[in-house]
Each structure stands twice: as structure tokens, then as C-alpha cells.
Amino acid sequence: MRVRNIPRRARRVWSGLLQRSGLPTRRFARTLRTAAGRPGDRAHLLVAAPGAGNIGDQAMLEAFVAAADRPVTIVTRRDDDFVLPPDLAPRARTVALPHLLYGDGVEHRGDVRALGGLLGEAATVSIIGADIMDGVYSLRPSVRRSTIAAVAAELGFDTTVIGFSWSPAAPAPAREALRRAGAAGARLLLRDPASAARVRDLGVAGVHETADIVFTDERVAVDLPPELAALPRPYALVNASGLIARTVDHGVEYAGLVADLRARGIHVVLLPHVLRDSADDRAACRTVRDAVGADGVTLVAGMLSPSVIRRLAAEAEIVVTGRMHLAVMSLAQGVPAVTLASQGKVEGLMRLFDWPQLCVAPRPGMSADIRAVVADVLSDAGSRERVRLGTERARERARVNIDRIGAGGGAVRADSSGGSIDGRATT
């Protein structure tokens, strides 16, 4: 170990020990409890997921705002973490509290007090749970999200943690923080049967089995961007996950899949779903394109809006993805989505569709498994009907996420506004 890394490592160890002592959590709760106002009726308060280049996070946020029966105050880390489309932008405002979930010291305490002030306007308090509640990715923000839910519920706010997954590897502080939230009266909406069972087994109260909130949003873009509207038909959507790319070479594993699709006359659209430095799908998708060549392949370069993703998915023959929310949006359009499982969250999703074979373990050598499942799906004349029945079940369960904030359901079609959040469509 390099000498210059010793102080950093020591700080990390000390921070972990302090977090496990529970002292920072108690201080956080005390500050928020002191600053919070009383429940109101002016707006719904939503603590958003990280966003900042994650189309799944964007889709969850949009689904919430589309369903809300009054204005939404969205708490984010940065002002530009999300860009709401024109049909939703007038219905929400964003308040950036950069130190609330990730910070320390005076700035952190200031943001906690600011959140307390926002609570005074809230008819409901919601936290997007997704895959960030169990502390596997980052412990401290997970504990703080659960602590916000616990304090808000204690103070009488109608409090919900919106559909989330739960890993069997969740560390003890995350388990204890969620237990406190449930005991305080927060509704804990687990978005798949496997996650719900894991949390119930911990003895946590307030557990409701649901499905992902994105299933409730049926807004579909009227038009695709010109570059995508001209795609050769038929086509398949193929996503290479930057997260999975840390351990798996997609260029090697997807080469056979692309060859199989080309042999069937199916054009391949390489579609990134998370576009940020920490786990960039664009780099993983480029690796595939470089490995297989550009013939019969389109690489999407920009971040598409969820309504455009739905439109694009609706016209696909099949989807192969390492990102769960691309699977959700594809399944919601009646299209089978072969999905690489990560963090224990995809297996439960496929239980809702009674089709466990659509879930493939990401590992070196996974190519044969993916190709076999894709071949089976494309040869099954009843695959679309099977997905449709699963989608009906998922949508019904998912409505639990929005029943406290309004009747739900945005317009069936939405203006694509060029179809790209960042203005770039394809290369």
C-alpha cells in the first residue's frame, strides 16, 4: 500500500466505524426533527434518486410528477441532475441540497435544516428508493434516506419510500435505519417479490409488495428523432452496462449475439442507459460496436428521454439489457427484455412476468446463455402475449406507488421535443 494512501484509508475506516456507531444518524434525525414544520397541503415533497445521466432515475422522477395531483417539490443533489420535459416542467420545482445526503459539517447541517423547512409545505413525503436503500452502493446516503422517512413519519407526514429493491448483502446500519422507518409508520414499497421477502424476514414493519413506479407512466413520444425514425426495420435494442463492463468484456460476450441478430435480418441498436463517468454505458456500447463493426449497427450517443425510450422499445423485436429500467420500459411496451441480473433485483422483476429465463447472470462466458434465450424468445409466437399479461400484473401492483399522490396516469402520448435530453441522438 502506498504511503500517501494511508491517510485516506484511515479516514474511510474511521468514517465506517462512526457510521456503524449510530451517532451521525441520531444527530441527523435530531436536526431534521427540530427544523421540520407541520404537514401541509401545498405540494408533494420528493427526495429524488441521484439522476445526473441515469435514464432510469429520470423515468422514476417523471412517473411521480406525471401522477401527482398538486405541485411537486423535488429535492436533488444538483440543479441539473434532472431536466423535466415540457409537459411536466410546470408541475414541479427543484431544490438542490448538495450536502444533504453526501456532505458533512456546517454545510450538511444547513441542508438538513433546509429540508425541514420544505417539509412544512408537504401534503406527502416520498423518497425514491430504487436500488439505493440497502447501502450496497453507498452506505451513508442510504441510511440518511431511511432516516428522513423515519423522522417524517414520526412527525405525522404521510411518508412513503417509493418502490425499491433490497439486496441480501445489505449492511447492518442500512437494515437498522430501514427498520426505524417502518416502525415510525413509513410505507415501504418493495418493487419485487424477492426484495419484499428479504425485508419481511428482517422483521421490518410497513412492507408492501409492489412493482416499479415506472410501470405507471404510459407517456410515449409522438415522434422519434429523425436519425432514429430512419432506423432499418426490424431492429433489436442492445444495452451494454458500464457497471457490468467492470468485470465482463461485452465486446467478446455480445459478438455472437450481434451475429445471430444480423443473420436473422435484425438491425442492432446499441443503446446506453446510464451516461455518467462512474459507470458509462456509452463506453461499453462502443466496445461492442468496435468489436463487431458498424455494418448493421447503430450506436446511440445521447441521453434519450423516457418517452422516447418507450417509443423506441415499442417497435423493437427484442431487447437485451444490463439495466433494469430499460427492461421495465420495454416490458411495459409488450416487448420481451432479456436482462442481465445485478444486485439481486432483476430476478424478482421476472417473477412478476412468470418468465425467469429472461434473467441471465452477468459473467464471463454468458454469451451462450444470452443467445439461447434470445433464440427461444424470437421463436416463441406467444412471447408478446406472455409479456402483456405480466405487464398488466406489474401495472396494477405499481399503482401503490402513486395512490397517495393522485389518481395517477399521465397522457398516453407525450411530445418528444426532439427526443434527446442532451440534444444528441445518434452517431
CSV table of C-alpha atoms in Angstrom, one decimal:
chain,number,residue,atom,x,y,z
A,1,MET,CA,0.0,0.0,0.0
A,2,ARG,CA,1.4,3.4,-1.0
A,3,VAL,CA,2.2,5.7,1.9
A,4,ARG,CA,0.2,8.6,0.5
A,5,ASN,CA,-2.9,6.4,0.6
A,6,ILE,CA,-2.7,5.7,4.3
A,7,PRO,CA,-4.5,8.9,5.5
A,8,ARG,CA,-7.3,8.3,3.0
A,9,ARG,CA,-7.7,4.7,4.0
A,10,ALA,CA,-7.7,5.7,7.7
A,11,ARG,CA,-10.4,8.3,7.1
A,12,ARG,CA,-12.5,5.7,5.3
A,13,VAL,CA,-12.1,3.2,8.2
A,14,TRP,CA,-12.9,5.9,10.8
A,15,SER,CA,-16.0,7.0,8.8
A,16,GLY,CA,-17.3,3.5,8.6
A,17,LEU,CA,-16.8,2.9,12.3
A,18,LEU,CA,-18.5,6.2,13.1
A,19,GLN,CA,-21.5,5.3,10.8
A,20,ARG,CA,-21.9,2.0,12.5
A,21,SER,CA,-21.9,3.6,15.9
A,22,GLY,CA,-25.2,5.3,15.0
A,23,LEU,CA,-24.1,8.7,16.3
A,24,PRO,CA,-24.2,10.6,13.0
A,25,THR,CA,-27.7,9.1,12.3
A,26,ARG,CA,-29.0,10.3,15.6
A,27,ARG,CA,-27.6,13.7,15.1
A,28,PHE,CA,-29.1,13.9,11.6
A,29,ALA,CA,-32.5,12.9,12.9
A,30,ARG,CA,-32.4,15.4,15.8
A,31,THR,CA,-31.5,18.3,13.5
A,32,LEU,CA,-34.3,17.4,11.0
A,33,ARG,CA,-36.8,16.9,13.7
A,34,THR,CA,-36.1,20.3,15.2
A,35,ALA,CA,-36.2,22.1,11.9
A,36,ALA,CA,-39.3,20.4,10.4
A,37,GLY,CA,-42.6,22.2,10.1
A,38,ARG,CA,-46.0,20.6,10.3
A,39,PRO,CA,-47.8,18.7,7.5
A,40,GLY,CA,-49.4,20.9,4.9
A,41,ASP,CA,-51.3,20.6,1.6
A,42,ARG,CA,-49.4,22.8,-0.8
A,43,ALA,CA,-47.2,20.3,-2.5
A,44,HIS,CA,-45.8,16.8,-2.6
A,45,LEU,CA,-42.2,16.6,-1.4
A,46,LEU,CA,-40.0,14.1,-3.3
A,47,VAL,CA,-36.4,13.2,-2.5
A,48,ALA,CA,-35.1,12.1,-5.9
A,49,ALA,CA,-32.6,9.4,-6.8
A,50,PRO,CA,-29.2,10.6,-8.0
A,51,GLY,CA,-30.1,11.2,-11.6
A,52,ALA,CA,-27.3,13.0,-13.4
A,53,GLY,CA,-27.2,10.9,-16.5
A,54,ASN,CA,-29.2,7.9,-15.4
A,55,ILE,CA,-32.3,7.4,-17.6
A,56,GLY,CA,-33.9,5.0,-15.0
A,57,ASP,CA,-33.7,7.7,-12.3
A,58,GLN,CA,-35.2,10.2,-14.8
A,59,ALA,CA,-38.0,7.8,-15.6
A,60,MET,CA,-38.9,7.3,-11.9
A,61,LEU,CA,-39.0,11.0,-11.3
A,62,GLU,CA,-41.2,11.6,-14.4
A,63,ALA,CA,-43.6,8.9,-13.4
A,64,PHE,CA,-44.0,10.5,-10.0
A,65,VAL,CA,-44.6,14.0,-11.3
A,66,ALA,CA,-47.0,12.7,-14.0
A,67,ALA,CA,-49.1,11.1,-11.4
A,68,ALA,CA,-49.2,13.9,-8.9
A,69,ASP,CA,-52.4,15.9,-8.2
A,70,ARG,CA,-50.6,19.0,-7.0
A,71,PRO,CA,-47.2,20.7,-7.4
A,72,VAL,CA,-44.1,18.6,-6.6
A,73,THR,CA,-41.0,19.9,-4.8
A,74,ILE,CA,-38.1,17.8,-5.9
A,75,VAL,CA,-35.0,17.6,-3.7
A,76,THR,CA,-31.9,16.8,-5.7
A,77,ARG,CA,-28.2,17.0,-5.2
A,78,ARG,CA,-27.5,19.4,-8.1
A,79,ASP,CA,-29.7,21.8,-10.1
A,80,ASP,CA,-29.0,20.0,-13.3
A,81,ASP,CA,-29.4,16.4,-12.2
A,82,PHE,CA,-32.7,16.2,-14.0
A,83,VAL,CA,-34.4,18.0,-16.9
A,84,LEU,CA,-38.1,17.7,-16.9
A,85,PRO,CA,-39.9,17.5,-20.3
A,86,PRO,CA,-42.2,20.4,-21.3
A,87,ASP,CA,-45.4,18.5,-20.4
A,88,LEU,CA,-44.1,18.1,-16.8
A,89,ALA,CA,-41.9,21.0,-16.1
A,90,PRO,CA,-44.7,23.4,-15.0
A,91,ARG,CA,-45.8,20.9,-12.4
A,92,ALA,CA,-42.6,20.8,-10.3
A,93,ARG,CA,-39.8,22.8,-8.9
A,94,THR,CA,-36.3,21.6,-8.0
A,95,VAL,CA,-34.4,22.5,-4.8
A,96,ALA,CA,-30.8,21.4,-4.8
A,97,LEU,CA,-29.4,20.4,-1.4
A,98,PRO,CA,-25.9,19.1,-2.3
A,99,HIS,CA,-24.8,18.3,1.2
A,100,LEU,CA,-28.0,16.7,2.5
A,101,LEU,CA,-27.2,13.0,1.7
A,102,TYR,CA,-23.5,13.1,0.9
A,103,GLY,CA,-22.0,16.0,2.9
A,104,ASP,CA,-20.6,16.7,6.4
A,105,GLY,CA,-20.2,19.6,8.8
A,106,VAL,CA,-21.8,23.0,8.7
A,107,GLU,CA,-23.0,22.8,5.1
A,108,HIS,CA,-24.6,19.4,5.7
A,109,ARG,CA,-26.5,20.7,8.8
A,110,GLY,CA,-27.6,23.7,6.8
A,111,ASP,CA,-29.1,21.4,4.2
A,112,VAL,CA,-30.8,19.3,6.8
A,113,ARG,CA,-32.5,22.4,8.2
A,114,ALA,CA,-33.5,23.5,4.7
A,115,LEU,CA,-35.2,20.1,4.2
A,116,GLY,CA,-37.0,20.7,7.5
A,117,GLY,CA,-38.3,23.9,6.1
A,118,LEU,CA,-39.6,22.2,2.9
A,119,LEU,CA,-41.4,19.6,4.9
A,120,GLY,CA,-43.7,22.3,6.3
A,121,GLU,CA,-45.3,22.6,2.8
A,122,ALA,CA,-45.8,18.9,2.2
A,123,ALA,CA,-49.0,17.0,1.9
A,124,THR,CA,-46.9,13.9,1.4
A,125,VAL,CA,-43.2,13.0,1.7
A,126,SER,CA,-41.8,10.4,-0.7
A,127,ILE,CA,-38.3,9.1,-1.2
A,128,ILE,CA,-37.3,7.3,-4.4
A,129,GLY,CA,-35.8,4.1,-3.2
A,130,ALA,CA,-34.8,2.2,-6.4
A,131,ASP,CA,-31.6,0.3,-5.7
A,132,ILE,CA,-30.1,2.8,-3.3
A,133,MET,CA,-31.8,2.0,0.0
A,134,ASP,CA,-29.9,-1.1,1.0
A,135,GLY,CA,-26.4,0.5,1.4
A,136,VAL,CA,-24.7,-1.8,-1.0
A,137,TYR,CA,-23.6,1.0,-3.4
A,138,SER,CA,-23.1,3.7,-0.7
A,139,LEU,CA,-24.0,3.3,2.9
A,140,ARG,CA,-24.3,6.8,4.3
A,141,PRO,CA,-26.8,8.2,1.8
A,142,SER,CA,-28.9,5.0,2.2
A,143,VAL,CA,-29.1,5.4,5.9
A,144,ARG,CA,-29.9,9.1,5.6
A,145,ARG,CA,-32.8,8.4,3.2
A,146,SER,CA,-34.3,5.9,5.6
A,147,THR,CA,-33.8,8.5,8.4
A,148,ILE,CA,-35.7,11.1,6.5
A,149,ALA,CA,-38.5,8.6,6.1
A,150,ALA,CA,-38.4,7.8,9.8
A,151,VAL,CA,-38.5,11.4,11.1
A,152,ALA,CA,-41.2,12.5,8.6
A,153,ALA,CA,-43.4,9.6,9.6
A,154,GLU,CA,-42.8,10.3,13.3
A,155,LEU,CA,-43.9,13.9,12.8
A,156,GLY,CA,-47.2,12.8,11.2
A,157,PHE,CA,-46.3,13.2,7.5
A,158,ASP,CA,-47.8,10.8,5.0
A,159,THR,CA,-44.5,9.1,4.2
A,160,THR,CA,-43.6,6.6,1.5
A,161,VAL,CA,-40.4,5.0,0.3
A,162,ILE,CA,-41.2,4.5,-3.4
A,163,GLY,CA,-40.6,1.1,-5.0
A,164,PHE,CA,-37.2,-0.2,-4.1
A,165,SER,CA,-35.1,-3.3,-4.2
A,166,TRP,CA,-33.3,-4.9,-1.3
A,167,SER,CA,-30.1,-6.9,-1.5
A,168,PRO,CA,-29.4,-9.9,0.8
A,169,ALA,CA,-25.9,-8.3,1.3
A,170,ALA,CA,-27.4,-5.1,2.9
A,171,PRO,CA,-25.1,-4.0,5.8
A,172,ALA,CA,-26.4,-3.7,9.4
A,173,PRO,CA,-26.7,0.1,9.6
A,174,ALA,CA,-28.9,0.1,6.5
A,175,ARG,CA,-31.1,-2.7,7.9
A,176,GLU,CA,-31.5,-0.8,11.2
A,177,ALA,CA,-32.3,2.5,9.5
A,178,LEU,CA,-35.0,0.9,7.4
A,179,ARG,CA,-36.4,-0.9,10.5
A,180,ARG,CA,-36.7,2.5,12.2
A,181,ALA,CA,-38.5,4.0,9.2
A,182,GLY,CA,-41.0,1.1,9.1
A,183,ALA,CA,-41.6,1.3,12.9
A,184,ALA,CA,-42.3,5.0,12.6
A,185,GLY,CA,-45.1,4.4,10.2
A,186,ALA,CA,-43.5,5.0,6.8
A,187,ARG,CA,-44.8,2.8,3.9
A,188,LEU,CA,-42.0,0.8,2.5
A,189,LEU,CA,-42.9,-0.2,-1.1
A,190,LEU,CA,-40.7,-3.1,-2.2
A,191,ARG,CA,-40.7,-3.4,-6.0
A,192,ASP,CA,-40.3,-7.2,-6.4
A,193,PRO,CA,-41.3,-10.3,-4.5
A,194,ALA,CA,-37.7,-11.3,-3.7
A,195,SER,CA,-36.9,-7.9,-2.1
A,196,ALA,CA,-40.2,-7.9,-0.2
A,197,ALA,CA,-39.5,-11.3,1.3
A,198,ARG,CA,-35.9,-10.3,2.3
A,199,VAL,CA,-37.2,-7.2,4.2
A,200,ARG,CA,-40.0,-9.0,5.9
A,201,ASP,CA,-37.5,-11.6,7.0
A,202,LEU,CA,-35.7,-8.8,8.8
A,203,GLY,CA,-38.8,-8.2,10.9
A,204,VAL,CA,-39.3,-4.7,9.3
A,205,ALA,CA,-42.8,-3.2,9.6
A,206,GLY,CA,-44.7,-1.3,6.9
A,207,VAL,CA,-43.7,-3.6,4.0
A,208,HIS,CA,-45.9,-3.5,0.9
A,209,GLU,CA,-45.1,-5.6,-2.2
A,210,THR,CA,-45.4,-3.6,-5.4
A,211,ALA,CA,-43.7,-3.1,-8.8
A,212,ASP,CA,-41.5,-0.4,-10.1
A,213,ILE,CA,-43.2,3.1,-10.4
A,214,VAL,CA,-42.1,3.4,-14.0
A,215,PHE,CA,-44.8,0.9,-14.9
A,216,THR,CA,-47.4,3.6,-14.1
A,217,ASP,CA,-46.1,6.0,-16.7
A,218,GLU,CA,-47.6,5.4,-20.1
A,219,ARG,CA,-46.4,8.6,-21.8
A,220,VAL,CA,-45.0,7.7,-25.2
A,221,ALA,CA,-43.2,10.1,-27.6
A,222,VAL,CA,-45.2,11.1,-30.7
A,223,ASP,CA,-42.2,11.0,-32.9
A,224,LEU,CA,-38.6,9.6,-32.8
A,225,PRO,CA,-35.7,11.9,-33.5
A,226,PRO,CA,-35.0,11.9,-37.3
A,227,GLU,CA,-31.9,9.7,-37.0
A,228,LEU,CA,-33.9,7.0,-35.1
A,229,ALA,CA,-37.0,7.3,-37.2
A,230,ALA,CA,-34.9,6.2,-40.2
A,231,LEU,CA,-33.7,3.0,-38.5
A,232,PRO,CA,-33.8,-0.1,-40.6
A,233,ARG,CA,-36.6,-2.5,-39.6
A,234,PRO,CA,-36.8,-4.9,-37.9
A,235,TYR,CA,-34.4,-3.9,-35.1
A,236,ALA,CA,-33.3,-5.0,-31.6
A,237,LEU,CA,-32.2,-2.8,-28.7
A,238,VAL,CA,-29.0,-4.0,-27.1
A,239,ASN,CA,-27.6,-2.3,-24.0
A,240,ALA,CA,-24.1,-2.8,-22.6
A,241,SER,CA,-23.9,-1.7,-18.9
A,242,GLY,CA,-20.9,0.2,-17.8
A,243,LEU,CA,-21.3,-1.3,-14.4
A,244,ILE,CA,-21.2,-4.9,-15.7
A,245,ALA,CA,-18.3,-3.9,-18.0
A,246,ARG,CA,-16.1,-3.7,-15.0
A,247,THR,CA,-16.0,-7.5,-14.8
A,248,VAL,CA,-17.3,-8.6,-18.3
A,249,ASP,CA,-16.0,-7.8,-21.8
A,250,HIS,CA,-19.1,-7.0,-23.7
A,251,GLY,CA,-17.2,-7.0,-27.0
A,252,VAL,CA,-16.4,-10.7,-26.5
A,253,GLU,CA,-19.8,-11.7,-25.0
A,254,TYR,CA,-22.1,-9.8,-27.4
A,255,ALA,CA,-20.3,-10.6,-30.6
A,256,GLY,CA,-22.1,-13.9,-31.1
A,257,LEU,CA,-25.5,-12.2,-30.2
A,258,VAL,CA,-24.9,-9.5,-32.8
A,259,ALA,CA,-24.0,-12.1,-35.4
A,260,ASP,CA,-27.2,-14.1,-34.6
A,261,LEU,CA,-29.4,-11.0,-34.9
A,262,ARG,CA,-27.7,-9.9,-38.2
A,263,ALA,CA,-28.3,-13.5,-39.6
A,264,ARG,CA,-32.0,-13.0,-38.9
A,265,GLY,CA,-32.0,-9.7,-40.7
A,266,ILE,CA,-32.4,-7.8,-37.5
A,267,HIS,CA,-30.6,-4.4,-37.2
A,268,VAL,CA,-28.8,-3.8,-33.8
A,269,VAL,CA,-29.3,-0.6,-31.9
A,270,LEU,CA,-26.7,-0.2,-29.2
A,271,LEU,CA,-28.4,1.9,-26.5
A,272,PRO,CA,-26.7,3.3,-23.4
A,273,HIS,CA,-29.0,3.8,-20.4
A,274,VAL,CA,-26.6,5.3,-17.9
A,275,LEU,CA,-24.4,8.1,-19.2
A,276,ARG,CA,-22.0,9.3,-16.4
A,277,ASP,CA,-18.4,8.8,-15.6
A,278,SER,CA,-18.8,6.3,-12.7
A,279,ALA,CA,-20.4,3.7,-14.9
A,280,ASP,CA,-20.7,4.9,-18.5
A,281,ASP,CA,-22.8,2.7,-20.8
A,282,ARG,CA,-21.5,4.7,-23.8
A,283,ALA,CA,-18.0,3.3,-23.4
A,284,ALA,CA,-19.4,-0.2,-23.0
A,285,CYS,CA,-21.6,0.1,-26.1
A,286,ARG,CA,-18.7,1.5,-28.1
A,287,THR,CA,-16.6,-1.6,-27.1
A,288,VAL,CA,-19.3,-3.7,-28.7
A,289,ARG,CA,-19.5,-1.6,-31.9
A,290,ASP,CA,-15.7,-1.7,-32.2
A,291,ALA,CA,-15.7,-5.4,-31.8
A,292,VAL,CA,-18.4,-6.3,-34.3
A,293,GLY,CA,-18.1,-3.4,-36.8
A,294,ALA,CA,-20.6,-0.8,-37.9
A,295,ASP,CA,-22.4,-2.8,-40.5
A,296,GLY,CA,-26.0,-3.4,-39.4
A,297,VAL,CA,-25.3,-1.5,-36.1
A,298,THR,CA,-26.5,1.9,-34.9
A,299,LEU,CA,-24.8,3.4,-31.8
A,300,VAL,CA,-27.0,5.9,-29.9
A,301,ALA,CA,-24.7,8.6,-28.4
A,302,GLY,CA,-27.1,10.9,-26.5
A,303,MET,CA,-29.3,10.6,-23.5
A,304,LEU,CA,-32.9,9.9,-24.7
A,305,SER,CA,-35.9,10.9,-22.7
A,306,PRO,CA,-38.0,8.1,-21.1
A,307,SER,CA,-40.9,8.8,-23.5
A,308,VAL,CA,-38.6,8.3,-26.5
A,309,ILE,CA,-37.1,5.1,-25.0
A,310,ARG,CA,-40.7,3.8,-24.7
A,311,ARG,CA,-41.4,4.6,-28.4
A,312,LEU,CA,-38.1,3.1,-29.5
A,313,ALA,CA,-38.7,-0.1,-27.4
A,314,ALA,CA,-42.3,-0.5,-28.6
A,315,GLU,CA,-41.1,-1.0,-32.2
A,316,ALA,CA,-38.2,-3.4,-31.3
A,317,GLU,CA,-38.3,-7.1,-31.9
A,318,ILE,CA,-36.5,-7.9,-28.7
A,319,VAL,CA,-34.4,-6.1,-26.0
A,320,VAL,CA,-31.2,-7.3,-24.4
A,321,THR,CA,-30.1,-5.1,-21.5
A,322,GLY,CA,-27.8,-4.8,-18.5
A,323,ARG,CA,-30.0,-2.0,-17.0
A,324,MET,CA,-33.2,-2.9,-15.2
A,325,HIS,CA,-35.2,0.2,-16.1
A,326,LEU,CA,-34.6,-0.3,-19.8
A,327,ALA,CA,-36.1,-3.7,-19.2
A,328,VAL,CA,-39.1,-2.2,-17.3
A,329,MET,CA,-39.8,0.3,-20.1
A,330,SER,CA,-39.5,-2.4,-22.8
A,331,LEU,CA,-41.7,-4.9,-21.0
A,332,ALA,CA,-44.3,-2.2,-20.4
A,333,GLN,CA,-44.5,-1.8,-24.2
A,334,GLY,CA,-45.1,-5.6,-24.6
A,335,VAL,CA,-41.5,-6.4,-25.8
A,336,PRO,CA,-39.5,-9.2,-24.2
A,337,ALA,CA,-36.4,-8.0,-22.5
A,338,VAL,CA,-33.5,-10.4,-21.7
A,339,THR,CA,-31.9,-8.8,-18.7
A,340,LEU,CA,-28.6,-9.3,-17.0
A,341,ALA,CA,-29.1,-9.6,-13.3
A,342,SER,CA,-27.2,-7.4,-10.8
A,343,GLN,CA,-27.7,-6.6,-7.1
A,344,GLY,CA,-30.5,-9.3,-6.8
A,345,LYS,CA,-33.2,-7.0,-8.3
A,346,VAL,CA,-33.9,-8.5,-11.7
A,347,GLU,CA,-34.8,-12.0,-10.6
A,348,GLY,CA,-37.8,-10.6,-8.7
A,349,LEU,CA,-38.9,-8.5,-11.6
A,350,MET,CA,-39.0,-11.5,-13.9
A,351,ARG,CA,-41.1,-13.4,-11.3
A,352,LEU,CA,-43.9,-10.8,-12.0
A,353,PHE,CA,-43.8,-12.0,-15.6
A,354,ASP,CA,-43.5,-15.7,-14.7
A,355,TRP,CA,-40.5,-15.8,-17.0
A,356,PRO,CA,-37.3,-16.4,-15.0
A,357,GLN,CA,-35.4,-17.4,-18.2
A,358,LEU,CA,-35.3,-13.7,-19.2
A,359,CYS,CA,-32.9,-13.1,-16.3
A,360,VAL,CA,-29.3,-14.0,-17.2
A,361,ALA,CA,-26.3,-13.9,-14.8
A,362,PRO,CA,-23.6,-11.5,-15.9
A,363,ARG,CA,-20.3,-13.3,-16.0
A,364,PRO,CA,-17.5,-14.2,-18.4
A,365,GLY,CA,-18.9,-16.8,-20.7
A,366,MET,CA,-22.5,-15.6,-20.6
A,367,SER,CA,-22.8,-15.3,-24.4
A,368,ALA,CA,-24.2,-18.8,-24.8
A,369,ASP,CA,-26.9,-18.2,-22.3
A,370,ILE,CA,-28.0,-14.9,-23.8
A,371,ARG,CA,-28.0,-16.3,-27.3
A,372,ALA,CA,-30.1,-19.3,-26.3
A,373,VAL,CA,-32.7,-17.2,-24.5
A,374,VAL,CA,-32.9,-14.7,-27.4
A,375,ALA,CA,-33.4,-17.5,-29.9
A,376,ASP,CA,-36.1,-19.1,-27.8
A,377,VAL,CA,-37.9,-15.7,-27.4
A,378,LEU,CA,-37.8,-14.9,-31.1
A,379,SER,CA,-39.1,-18.4,-32.0
A,380,ASP,CA,-42.0,-18.2,-29.5
A,381,ALA,CA,-45.1,-16.9,-31.2
A,382,GLY,CA,-46.7,-16.4,-27.8
A,383,SER,CA,-44.0,-14.2,-26.3
A,384,ARG,CA,-45.7,-10.9,-26.7
A,385,GLU,CA,-48.9,-12.2,-25.1
A,386,ARG,CA,-46.9,-13.6,-22.2
A,387,VAL,CA,-45.3,-10.2,-21.7
A,388,ARG,CA,-48.6,-8.4,-22.0
A,389,LEU,CA,-50.2,-10.4,-19.2
A,390,GLY,CA,-47.1,-9.8,-17.0
A,391,THR,CA,-47.3,-6.1,-17.7
A,392,GLU,CA,-51.0,-6.0,-16.6
A,393,ARG,CA,-50.0,-7.5,-13.3
A,394,ALA,CA,-47.0,-5.2,-12.9
A,395,ARG,CA,-49.0,-2.0,-13.7
A,396,GLU,CA,-51.7,-3.0,-11.1
A,397,ARG,CA,-49.1,-3.5,-8.4
A,398,ALA,CA,-47.1,-0.4,-9.3
A,399,ARG,CA,-50.1,1.9,-8.7
A,400,VAL,CA,-49.5,1.5,-5.0
A,401,ASN,CA,-46.5,3.9,-5.5
A,402,ILE,CA,-48.8,6.7,-6.6
A,403,ASP,CA,-52.1,6.2,-4.8
A,404,ARG,CA,-51.2,8.7,-2.1
A,405,ILE,CA,-50.3,11.5,-4.6
A,406,GLY,CA,-53.1,11.5,-7.1
A,407,ALA,CA,-55.2,9.4,-9.4
A,408,GLY,CA,-52.1,8.8,-11.5
A,409,GLY,CA,-51.5,8.3,-15.2
A,410,GLY,CA,-50.1,11.0,-17.4
A,411,ALA,CA,-51.1,11.4,-21.0
A,412,VAL,CA,-50.7,8.3,-23.2
A,413,ARG,CA,-48.6,10.2,-25.6
A,414,ALA,CA,-46.0,12.9,-25.0
A,415,ASP,CA,-44.2,15.4,-27.1
A,416,SER,CA,-40.7,14.1,-27.7
A,417,SER,CA,-39.2,17.6,-28.0
A,418,GLY,CA,-36.5,16.3,-30.3
A,419,GLY,CA,-36.2,13.1,-28.3
A,420,SER,CA,-32.9,13.8,-26.6
A,421,ILE,CA,-32.2,15.3,-23.2
A,422,ASP,CA,-28.8,16.5,-24.1
A,423,GLY,CA,-29.6,17.3,-27.8
A,424,ARG,CA,-27.6,14.4,-29.4
A,425,ALA,CA,-29.4,11.5,-30.8
A,426,THR,CA,-27.1,9.1,-32.8
A,427,THR,CA,-23.8,8.7,-34.5
